[in-house]
Tab-separated table of C-alpha atoms in Angstrom:
chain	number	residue	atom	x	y	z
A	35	UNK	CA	0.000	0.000	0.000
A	36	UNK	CA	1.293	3.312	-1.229
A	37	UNK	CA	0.247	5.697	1.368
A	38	UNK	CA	-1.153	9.102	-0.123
A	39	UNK	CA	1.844	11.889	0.954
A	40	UNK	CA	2.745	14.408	-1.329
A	41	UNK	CA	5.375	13.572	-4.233
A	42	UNK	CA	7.588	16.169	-5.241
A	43	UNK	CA	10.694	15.597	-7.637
A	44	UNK	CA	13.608	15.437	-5.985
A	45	UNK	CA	17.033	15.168	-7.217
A	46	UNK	CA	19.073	12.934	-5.637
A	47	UNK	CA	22.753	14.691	-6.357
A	48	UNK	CA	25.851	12.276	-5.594
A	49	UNK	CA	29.325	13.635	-4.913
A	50	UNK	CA	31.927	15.405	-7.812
A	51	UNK	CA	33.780	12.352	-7.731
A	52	UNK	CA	30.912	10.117	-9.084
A	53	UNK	CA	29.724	12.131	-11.754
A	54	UNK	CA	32.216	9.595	-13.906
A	55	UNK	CA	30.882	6.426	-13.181
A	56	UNK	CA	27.306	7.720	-13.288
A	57	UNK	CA	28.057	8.435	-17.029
A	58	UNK	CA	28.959	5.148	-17.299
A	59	UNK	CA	26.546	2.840	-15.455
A	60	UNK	CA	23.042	1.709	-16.624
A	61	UNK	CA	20.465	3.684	-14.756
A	62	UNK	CA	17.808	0.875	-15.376
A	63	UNK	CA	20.638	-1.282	-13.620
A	64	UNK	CA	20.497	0.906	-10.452
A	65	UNK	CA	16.876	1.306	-10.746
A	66	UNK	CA	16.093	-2.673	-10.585
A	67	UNK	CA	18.871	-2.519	-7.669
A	68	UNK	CA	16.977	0.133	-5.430
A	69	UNK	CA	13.516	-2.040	-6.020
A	70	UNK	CA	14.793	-5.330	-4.831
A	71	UNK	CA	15.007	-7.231	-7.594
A	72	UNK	CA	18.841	-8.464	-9.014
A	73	UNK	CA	20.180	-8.950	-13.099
A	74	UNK	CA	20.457	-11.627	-14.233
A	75	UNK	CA	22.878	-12.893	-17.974
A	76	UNK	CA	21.076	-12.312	-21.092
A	77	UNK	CA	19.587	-15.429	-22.574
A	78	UNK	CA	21.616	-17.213	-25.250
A	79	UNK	CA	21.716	-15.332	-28.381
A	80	UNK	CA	19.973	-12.029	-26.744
A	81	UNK	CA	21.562	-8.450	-28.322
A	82	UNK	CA	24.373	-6.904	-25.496
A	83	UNK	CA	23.443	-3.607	-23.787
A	84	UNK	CA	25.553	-1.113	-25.479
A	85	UNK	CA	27.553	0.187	-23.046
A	86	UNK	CA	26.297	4.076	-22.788
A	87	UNK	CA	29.069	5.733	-24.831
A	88	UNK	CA	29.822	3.260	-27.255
A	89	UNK	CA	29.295	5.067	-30.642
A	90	UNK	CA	26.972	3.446	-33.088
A	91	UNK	CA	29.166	1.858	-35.938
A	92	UNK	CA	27.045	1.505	-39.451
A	93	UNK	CA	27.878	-0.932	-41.691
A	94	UNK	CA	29.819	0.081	-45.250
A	95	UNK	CA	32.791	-0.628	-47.884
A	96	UNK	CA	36.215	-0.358	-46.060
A	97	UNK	CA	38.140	3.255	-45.794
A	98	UNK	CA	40.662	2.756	-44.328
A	99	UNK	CA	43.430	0.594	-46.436
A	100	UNK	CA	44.751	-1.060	-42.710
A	101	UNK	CA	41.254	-1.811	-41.449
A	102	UNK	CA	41.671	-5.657	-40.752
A	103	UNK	CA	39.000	-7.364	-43.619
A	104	UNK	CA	37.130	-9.401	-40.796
A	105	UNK	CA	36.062	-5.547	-39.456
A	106	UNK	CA	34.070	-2.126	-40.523
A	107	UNK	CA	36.402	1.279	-39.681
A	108	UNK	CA	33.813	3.956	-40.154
A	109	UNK	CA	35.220	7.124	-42.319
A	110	UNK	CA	33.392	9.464	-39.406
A	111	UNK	CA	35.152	7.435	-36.785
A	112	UNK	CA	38.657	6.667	-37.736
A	113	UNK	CA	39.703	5.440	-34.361
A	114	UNK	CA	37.411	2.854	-34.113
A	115	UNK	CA	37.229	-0.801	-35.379
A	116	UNK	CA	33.374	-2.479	-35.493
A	117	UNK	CA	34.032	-6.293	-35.455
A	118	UNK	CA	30.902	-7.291	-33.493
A	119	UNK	CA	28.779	-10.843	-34.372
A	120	UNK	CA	31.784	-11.525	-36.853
A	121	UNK	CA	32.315	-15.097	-35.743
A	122	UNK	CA	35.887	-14.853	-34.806
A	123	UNK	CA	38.010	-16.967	-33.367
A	124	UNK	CA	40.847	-14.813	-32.350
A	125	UNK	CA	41.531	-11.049	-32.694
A	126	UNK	CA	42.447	-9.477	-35.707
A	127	UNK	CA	45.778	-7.821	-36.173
A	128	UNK	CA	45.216	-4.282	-35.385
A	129	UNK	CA	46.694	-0.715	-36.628
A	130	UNK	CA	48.166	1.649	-35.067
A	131	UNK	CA	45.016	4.540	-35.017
A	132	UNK	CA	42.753	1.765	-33.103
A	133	UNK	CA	41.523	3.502	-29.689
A	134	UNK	CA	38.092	1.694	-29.565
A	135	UNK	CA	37.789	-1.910	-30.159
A	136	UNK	CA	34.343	-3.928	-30.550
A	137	UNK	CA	34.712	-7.276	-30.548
A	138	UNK	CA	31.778	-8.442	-28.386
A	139	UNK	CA	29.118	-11.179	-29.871
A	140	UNK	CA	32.402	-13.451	-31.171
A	141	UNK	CA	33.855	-17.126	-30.300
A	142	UNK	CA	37.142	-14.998	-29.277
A	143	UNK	CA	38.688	-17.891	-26.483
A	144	UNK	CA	41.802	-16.959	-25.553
A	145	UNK	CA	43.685	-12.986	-25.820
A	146	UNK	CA	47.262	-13.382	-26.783
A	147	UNK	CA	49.640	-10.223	-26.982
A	148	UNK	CA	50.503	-10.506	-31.074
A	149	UNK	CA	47.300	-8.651	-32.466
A	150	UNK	CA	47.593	-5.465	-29.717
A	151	UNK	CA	51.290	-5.388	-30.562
A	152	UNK	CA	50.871	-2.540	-32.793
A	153	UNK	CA	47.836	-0.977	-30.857
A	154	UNK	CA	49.552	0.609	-28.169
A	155	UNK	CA	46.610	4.046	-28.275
A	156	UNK	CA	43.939	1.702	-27.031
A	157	UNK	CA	41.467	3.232	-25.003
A	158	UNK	CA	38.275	1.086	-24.979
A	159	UNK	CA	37.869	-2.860	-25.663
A	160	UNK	CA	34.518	-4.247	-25.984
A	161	UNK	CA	35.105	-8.264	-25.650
A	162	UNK	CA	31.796	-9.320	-24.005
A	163	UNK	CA	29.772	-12.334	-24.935
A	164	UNK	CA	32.722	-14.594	-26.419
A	165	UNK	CA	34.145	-17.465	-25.016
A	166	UNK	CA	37.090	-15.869	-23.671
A	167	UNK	CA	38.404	-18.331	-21.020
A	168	UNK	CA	42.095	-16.896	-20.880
A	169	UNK	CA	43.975	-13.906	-20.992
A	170	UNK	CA	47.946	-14.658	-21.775
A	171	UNK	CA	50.139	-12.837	-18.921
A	172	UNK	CA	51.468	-10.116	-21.653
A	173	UNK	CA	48.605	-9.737	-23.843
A	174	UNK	CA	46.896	-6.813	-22.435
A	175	UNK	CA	49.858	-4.867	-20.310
A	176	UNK	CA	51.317	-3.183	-23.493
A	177	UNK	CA	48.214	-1.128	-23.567
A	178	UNK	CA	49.292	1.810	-21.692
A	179	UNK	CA	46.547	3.780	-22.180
A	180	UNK	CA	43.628	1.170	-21.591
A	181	UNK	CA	41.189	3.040	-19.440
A	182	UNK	CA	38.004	0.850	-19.967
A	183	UNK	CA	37.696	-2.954	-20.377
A	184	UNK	CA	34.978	-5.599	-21.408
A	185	UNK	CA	35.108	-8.952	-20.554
A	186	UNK	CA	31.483	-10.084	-19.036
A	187	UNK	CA	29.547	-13.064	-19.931
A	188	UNK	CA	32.367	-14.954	-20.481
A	189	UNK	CA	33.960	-17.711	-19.397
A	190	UNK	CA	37.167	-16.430	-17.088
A	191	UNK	CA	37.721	-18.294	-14.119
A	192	UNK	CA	39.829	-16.066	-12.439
A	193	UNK	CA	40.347	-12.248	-12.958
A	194	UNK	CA	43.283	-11.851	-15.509
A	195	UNK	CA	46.737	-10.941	-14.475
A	196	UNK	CA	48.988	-8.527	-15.990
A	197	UNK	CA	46.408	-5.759	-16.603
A	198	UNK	CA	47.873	-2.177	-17.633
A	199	UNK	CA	47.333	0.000	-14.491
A	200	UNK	CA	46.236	3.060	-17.023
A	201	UNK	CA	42.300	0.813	-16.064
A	202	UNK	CA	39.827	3.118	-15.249
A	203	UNK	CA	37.055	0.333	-15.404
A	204	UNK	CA	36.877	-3.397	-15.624
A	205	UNK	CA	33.681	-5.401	-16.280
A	206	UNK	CA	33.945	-9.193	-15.127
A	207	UNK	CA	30.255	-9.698	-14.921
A	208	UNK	CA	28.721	-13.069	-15.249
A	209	UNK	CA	32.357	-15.191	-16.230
A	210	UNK	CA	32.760	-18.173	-13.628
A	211	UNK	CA	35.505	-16.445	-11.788
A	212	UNK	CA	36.170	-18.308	-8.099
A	213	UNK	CA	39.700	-16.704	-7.488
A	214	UNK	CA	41.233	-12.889	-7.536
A	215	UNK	CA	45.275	-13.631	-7.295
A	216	UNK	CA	46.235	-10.607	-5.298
A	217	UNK	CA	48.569	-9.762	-8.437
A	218	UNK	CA	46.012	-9.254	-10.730
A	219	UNK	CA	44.590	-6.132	-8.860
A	220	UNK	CA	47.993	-5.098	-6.877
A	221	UNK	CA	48.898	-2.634	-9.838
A	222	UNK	CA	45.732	-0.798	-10.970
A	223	UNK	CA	45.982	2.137	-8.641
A	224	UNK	CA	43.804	4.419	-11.206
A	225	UNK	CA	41.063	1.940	-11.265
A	226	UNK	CA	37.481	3.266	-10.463
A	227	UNK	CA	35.162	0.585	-11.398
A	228	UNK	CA	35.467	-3.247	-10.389
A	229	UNK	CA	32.367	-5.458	-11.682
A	230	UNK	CA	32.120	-9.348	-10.467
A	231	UNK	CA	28.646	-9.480	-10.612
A	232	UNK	CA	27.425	-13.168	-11.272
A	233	UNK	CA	30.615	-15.022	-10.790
A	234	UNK	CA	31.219	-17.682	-8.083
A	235	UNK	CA	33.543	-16.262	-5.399
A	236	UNK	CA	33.227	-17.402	-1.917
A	237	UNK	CA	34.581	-16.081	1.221
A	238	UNK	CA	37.885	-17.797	0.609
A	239	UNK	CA	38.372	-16.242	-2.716
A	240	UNK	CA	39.077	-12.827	-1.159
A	241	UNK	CA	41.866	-12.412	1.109
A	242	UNK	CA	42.842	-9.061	2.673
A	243	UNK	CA	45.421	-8.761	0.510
A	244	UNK	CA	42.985	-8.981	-2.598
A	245	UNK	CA	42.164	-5.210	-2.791
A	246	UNK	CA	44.571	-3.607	-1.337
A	247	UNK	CA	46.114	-1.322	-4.801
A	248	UNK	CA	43.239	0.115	-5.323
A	249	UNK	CA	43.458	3.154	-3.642
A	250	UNK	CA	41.273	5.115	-6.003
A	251	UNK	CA	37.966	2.663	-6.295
A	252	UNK	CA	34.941	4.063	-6.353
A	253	UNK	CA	32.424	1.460	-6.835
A	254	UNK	CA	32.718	-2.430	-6.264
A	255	UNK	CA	30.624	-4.895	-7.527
A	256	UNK	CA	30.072	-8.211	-6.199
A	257	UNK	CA	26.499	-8.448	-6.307
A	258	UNK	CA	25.309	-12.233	-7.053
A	259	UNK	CA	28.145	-14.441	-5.570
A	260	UNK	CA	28.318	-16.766	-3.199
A	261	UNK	CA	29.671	-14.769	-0.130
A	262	UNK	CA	28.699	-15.700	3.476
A	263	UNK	CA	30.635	-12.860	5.212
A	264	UNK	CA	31.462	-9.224	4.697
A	265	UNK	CA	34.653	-9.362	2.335
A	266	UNK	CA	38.210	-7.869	4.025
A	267	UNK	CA	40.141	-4.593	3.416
A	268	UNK	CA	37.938	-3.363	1.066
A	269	UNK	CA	39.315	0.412	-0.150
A	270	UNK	CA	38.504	3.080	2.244
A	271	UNK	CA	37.866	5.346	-0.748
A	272	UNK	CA	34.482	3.415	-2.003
A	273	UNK	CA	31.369	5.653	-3.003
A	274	UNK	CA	29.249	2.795	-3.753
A	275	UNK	CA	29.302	-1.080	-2.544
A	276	UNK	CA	26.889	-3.406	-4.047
A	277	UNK	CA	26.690	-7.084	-1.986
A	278	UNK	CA	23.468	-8.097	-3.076
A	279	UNK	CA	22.319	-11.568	-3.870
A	280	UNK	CA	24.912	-13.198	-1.490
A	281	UNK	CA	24.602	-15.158	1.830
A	282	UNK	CA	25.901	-13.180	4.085
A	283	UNK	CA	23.883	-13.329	7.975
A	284	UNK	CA	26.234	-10.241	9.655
A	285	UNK	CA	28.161	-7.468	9.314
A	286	UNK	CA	30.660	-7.035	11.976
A	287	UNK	CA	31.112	-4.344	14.534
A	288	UNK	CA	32.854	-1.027	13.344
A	289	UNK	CA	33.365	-2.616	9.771
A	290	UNK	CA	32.187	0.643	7.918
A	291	UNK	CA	34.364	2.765	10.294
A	292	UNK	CA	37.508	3.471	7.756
A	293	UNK	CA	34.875	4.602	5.469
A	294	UNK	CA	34.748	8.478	4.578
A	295	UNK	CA	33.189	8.290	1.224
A	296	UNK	CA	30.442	5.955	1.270
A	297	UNK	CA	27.455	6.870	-0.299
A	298	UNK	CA	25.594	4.133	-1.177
A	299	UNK	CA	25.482	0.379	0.339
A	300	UNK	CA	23.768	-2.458	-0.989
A	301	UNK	CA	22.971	-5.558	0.935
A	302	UNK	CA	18.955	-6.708	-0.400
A	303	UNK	CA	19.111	-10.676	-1.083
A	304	UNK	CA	21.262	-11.848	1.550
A	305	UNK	CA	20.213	-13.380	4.978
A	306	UNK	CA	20.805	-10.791	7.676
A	307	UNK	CA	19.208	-10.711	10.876
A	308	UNK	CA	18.378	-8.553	14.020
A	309	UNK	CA	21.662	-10.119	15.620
A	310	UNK	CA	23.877	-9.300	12.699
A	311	UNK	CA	23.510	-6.082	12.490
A	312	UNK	CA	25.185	-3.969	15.250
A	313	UNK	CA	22.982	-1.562	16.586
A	314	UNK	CA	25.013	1.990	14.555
A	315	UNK	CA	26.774	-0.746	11.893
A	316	UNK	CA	25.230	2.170	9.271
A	317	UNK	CA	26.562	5.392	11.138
A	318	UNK	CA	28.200	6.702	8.342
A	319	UNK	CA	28.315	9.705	7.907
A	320	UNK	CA	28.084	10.039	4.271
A	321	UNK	CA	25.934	7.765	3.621
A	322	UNK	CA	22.408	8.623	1.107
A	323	UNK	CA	21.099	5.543	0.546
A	324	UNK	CA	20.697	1.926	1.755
A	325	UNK	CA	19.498	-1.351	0.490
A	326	UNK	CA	17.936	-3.848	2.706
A	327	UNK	CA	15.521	-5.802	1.354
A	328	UNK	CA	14.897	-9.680	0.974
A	329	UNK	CA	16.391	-10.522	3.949
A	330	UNK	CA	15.357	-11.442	7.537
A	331	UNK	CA	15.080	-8.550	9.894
A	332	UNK	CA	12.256	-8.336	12.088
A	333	UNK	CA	12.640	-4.622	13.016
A	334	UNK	CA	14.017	-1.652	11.814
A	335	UNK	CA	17.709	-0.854	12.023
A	336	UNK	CA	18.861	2.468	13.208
A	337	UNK	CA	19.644	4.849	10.374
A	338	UNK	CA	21.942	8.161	10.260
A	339	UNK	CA	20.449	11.180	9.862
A	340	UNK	CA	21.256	11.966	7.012
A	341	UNK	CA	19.937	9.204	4.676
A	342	UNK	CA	18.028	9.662	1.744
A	343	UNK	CA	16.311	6.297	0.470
A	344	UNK	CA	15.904	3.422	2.537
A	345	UNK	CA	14.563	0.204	1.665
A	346	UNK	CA	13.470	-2.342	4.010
A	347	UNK	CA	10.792	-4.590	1.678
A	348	UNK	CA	10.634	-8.362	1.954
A	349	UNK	CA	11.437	-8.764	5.366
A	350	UNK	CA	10.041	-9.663	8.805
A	351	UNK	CA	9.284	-6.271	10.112
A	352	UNK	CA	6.130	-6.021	12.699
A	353	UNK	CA	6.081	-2.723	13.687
A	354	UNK	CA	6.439	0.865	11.843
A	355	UNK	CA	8.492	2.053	14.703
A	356	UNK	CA	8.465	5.972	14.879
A	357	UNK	CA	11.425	5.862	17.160
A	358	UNK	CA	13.680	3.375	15.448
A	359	UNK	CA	13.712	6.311	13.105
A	360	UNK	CA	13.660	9.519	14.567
A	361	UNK	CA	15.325	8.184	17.955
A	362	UNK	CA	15.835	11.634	19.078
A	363	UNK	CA	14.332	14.737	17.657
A	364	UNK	CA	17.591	16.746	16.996
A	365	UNK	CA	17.195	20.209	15.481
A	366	UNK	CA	20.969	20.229	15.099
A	367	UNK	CA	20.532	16.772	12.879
A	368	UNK	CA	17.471	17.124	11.232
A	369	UNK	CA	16.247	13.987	9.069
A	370	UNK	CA	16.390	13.958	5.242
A	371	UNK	CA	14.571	10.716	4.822
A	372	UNK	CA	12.981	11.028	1.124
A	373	UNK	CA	12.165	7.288	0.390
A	374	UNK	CA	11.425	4.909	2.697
A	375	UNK	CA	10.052	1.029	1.378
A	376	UNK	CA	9.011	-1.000	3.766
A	377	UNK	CA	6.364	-3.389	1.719
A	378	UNK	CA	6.012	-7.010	2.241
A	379	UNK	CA	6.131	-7.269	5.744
A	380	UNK	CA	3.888	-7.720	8.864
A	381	UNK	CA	3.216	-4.503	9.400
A	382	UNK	CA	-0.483	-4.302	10.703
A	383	UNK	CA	-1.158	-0.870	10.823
A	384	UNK	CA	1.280	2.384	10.318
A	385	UNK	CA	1.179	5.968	11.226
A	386	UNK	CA	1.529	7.948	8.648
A	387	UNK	CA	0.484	11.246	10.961
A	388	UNK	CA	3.752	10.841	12.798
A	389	UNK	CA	5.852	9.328	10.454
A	390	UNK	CA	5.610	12.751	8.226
A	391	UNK	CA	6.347	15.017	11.948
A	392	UNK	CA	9.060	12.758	12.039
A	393	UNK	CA	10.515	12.794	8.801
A	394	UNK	CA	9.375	16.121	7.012
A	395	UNK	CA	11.315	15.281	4.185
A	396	UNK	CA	9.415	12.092	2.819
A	397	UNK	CA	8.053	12.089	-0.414
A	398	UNK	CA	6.664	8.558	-0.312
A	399	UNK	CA	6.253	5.506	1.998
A	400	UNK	CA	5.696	2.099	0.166
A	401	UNK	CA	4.243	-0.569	3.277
């Protein structure tokens, strides 16, 4: 039941530093995130999401005299190479002018160093949806100025080593990945972006060692894996960490307390309880928004003040406490609660009357 308060449109505004990856990431993505429900791979033979900034490559007769005869080089695009859904086997030799690759929609198995020899301005590869199941130790490192990478829905069993530490962004998504050497991360100090969504790494496949380079993350993704406990030494600069779809029943005492960034935290589709959750686990500071759903609390957990969307569907909650969120009125720390979803619970009856006194800021209430 959608309660009947007042919507207004609000703009939720993340920090400078995000403004990068929010170019970059799907906002239908985070939008099925926020509601609860998780991605899942595209069926067999289903078109891949272009990722938002690829350029749209049209078909035509070659321009370029070194544009490799398996690809298309557009005329209006002459650093680019289109060899999507060419039903390769390995990748072409490349020229020199090549800064965006598309290879995705191929039977590419294994990256070897010869064909990138000569493509040392790389700035974007697009391998997804091959069969790409290993990545030779000097095949990619020559790229220099590699900021973004492609490799999801692949078959990778462990993220690849020897990766040039010019990475901005690497997409793992939905391989069968179980193991992160420590090596394979140690030198990307520029990275931003780390996607494992939909791979199979369990608590032992993370060590504290694992992320310890990357001093510059911003968002990591390891929604969809088979994790039973809060991972180790995660980097102290994260904006945004996505855990949903896991197994994990706690979070430990003071584990967000390193964190000065944190804006977002995702833990919906797990199997936390009352006892798991410390009772100011989530007094961050900085945090806007936090994901809860699908799992097994029975009441609501206390909240900083200054969150923005909260969402607390699909659980075991009885009682619309007023107090469990405005614990005490503080003019000093007013609360900026916007969003608050707490449907699909046991909640008999709620009061909306003092929920709004409480939380002037709401715009709607989903129970």
């Amino acid at each position: 039941m959608r309660l009947p308060l007042q919507l207004t449109s609000s703009l939720l505004l993340p920090p400078p530093q995000l403004l990068l990856l929010l170019l970059v990431t799907s906002s239908a993505a985070t939008a099925a995130a926020q509601e609860g429900s998780s991605s899942a791979p595209l069926p067999p033979g289903a078109a891949t999401p272009r990722p938002e900034g690829d350029p749209i490559l049209y078909e035509g007769p070659h321009f370029y005299r070194d544009c490799p005869r398996e690809c298309y080089c557009p005329p209006s695009f002459s650093t680019a190479l289109n060899c999507e859904g060419r039903r390769l086997r390995s990748v072409p030799e490349l020229p020199s002018r090549a800064m965006h690759l598309y290879l995705q929609h191929n039977f590419i198995r294994t990256l070897r160093a010869g064909p990138f020899a000569n493509a040392s301005e790389l700035r974007w590869v697009n391998l997804n949806d091959n069969r790409v199941a290993s990545v030779e130790a000097d095949a990619l490192g020559g790229l220099k100025h590699l900021l973004h990478l492609y490799l999801e829905r692949n078959v990778l069993v462990e993220v690849p080593r020897g990766l040039p530490g010019s990475l901005q962004q690497l997409r793992l998504a939905y391989n069968k990945i179980a193991t992160v050497p420590a090596e394979s991360l140690s030198g990307l100090s520029h990275l931003l972006l780390l996607d494992l969504t939909g791979n199979s790494l369990a608590d032992g496949s993370l060590t504290g060692e694992t992320f310890k380079g990357l001093s510059n993350l911003v968002q990591l993704n390891l929604h969809g894996n088979r994790l039973t406990k809060m991972p180790e030494k995660l980097p102290t600069s994260l904006y945004q960490l996505f855990l949903e779809g896991n197994l994990i029943t706690s979070v430990p005492k003071g584990y967000f307390g390193g964190f000065g960034r944190l804006f977002s935290v995702r833990l919906s589709f797990n199997k936390l309880t009352d006892e798991g959750l410390p009772a100011t686990i989530f007094n961050i500071s900085t945090l806007v928004e936090l994901a809860l759903g699908h799992n097994r609390l029975s009441k609501i957990p206390e909240i900083p003040p200054q969150l923005e969307h909260l969402y607390l569907n699909h659980n075991r909650i009885k009682n619309l406490d007023v107090a469990s969120l405005c614990p005490s009125p503080a003019p000093s720390a007013p609360r900026r609660l916007r969003y608050l979803r707490l449907d699909e619970n046991e909640i008999e009856r709620a009061h909306p009357a003092e929920i709004m006194v409480c939380l002037p800021l709401l715009n709607a209430l989903v129970v």
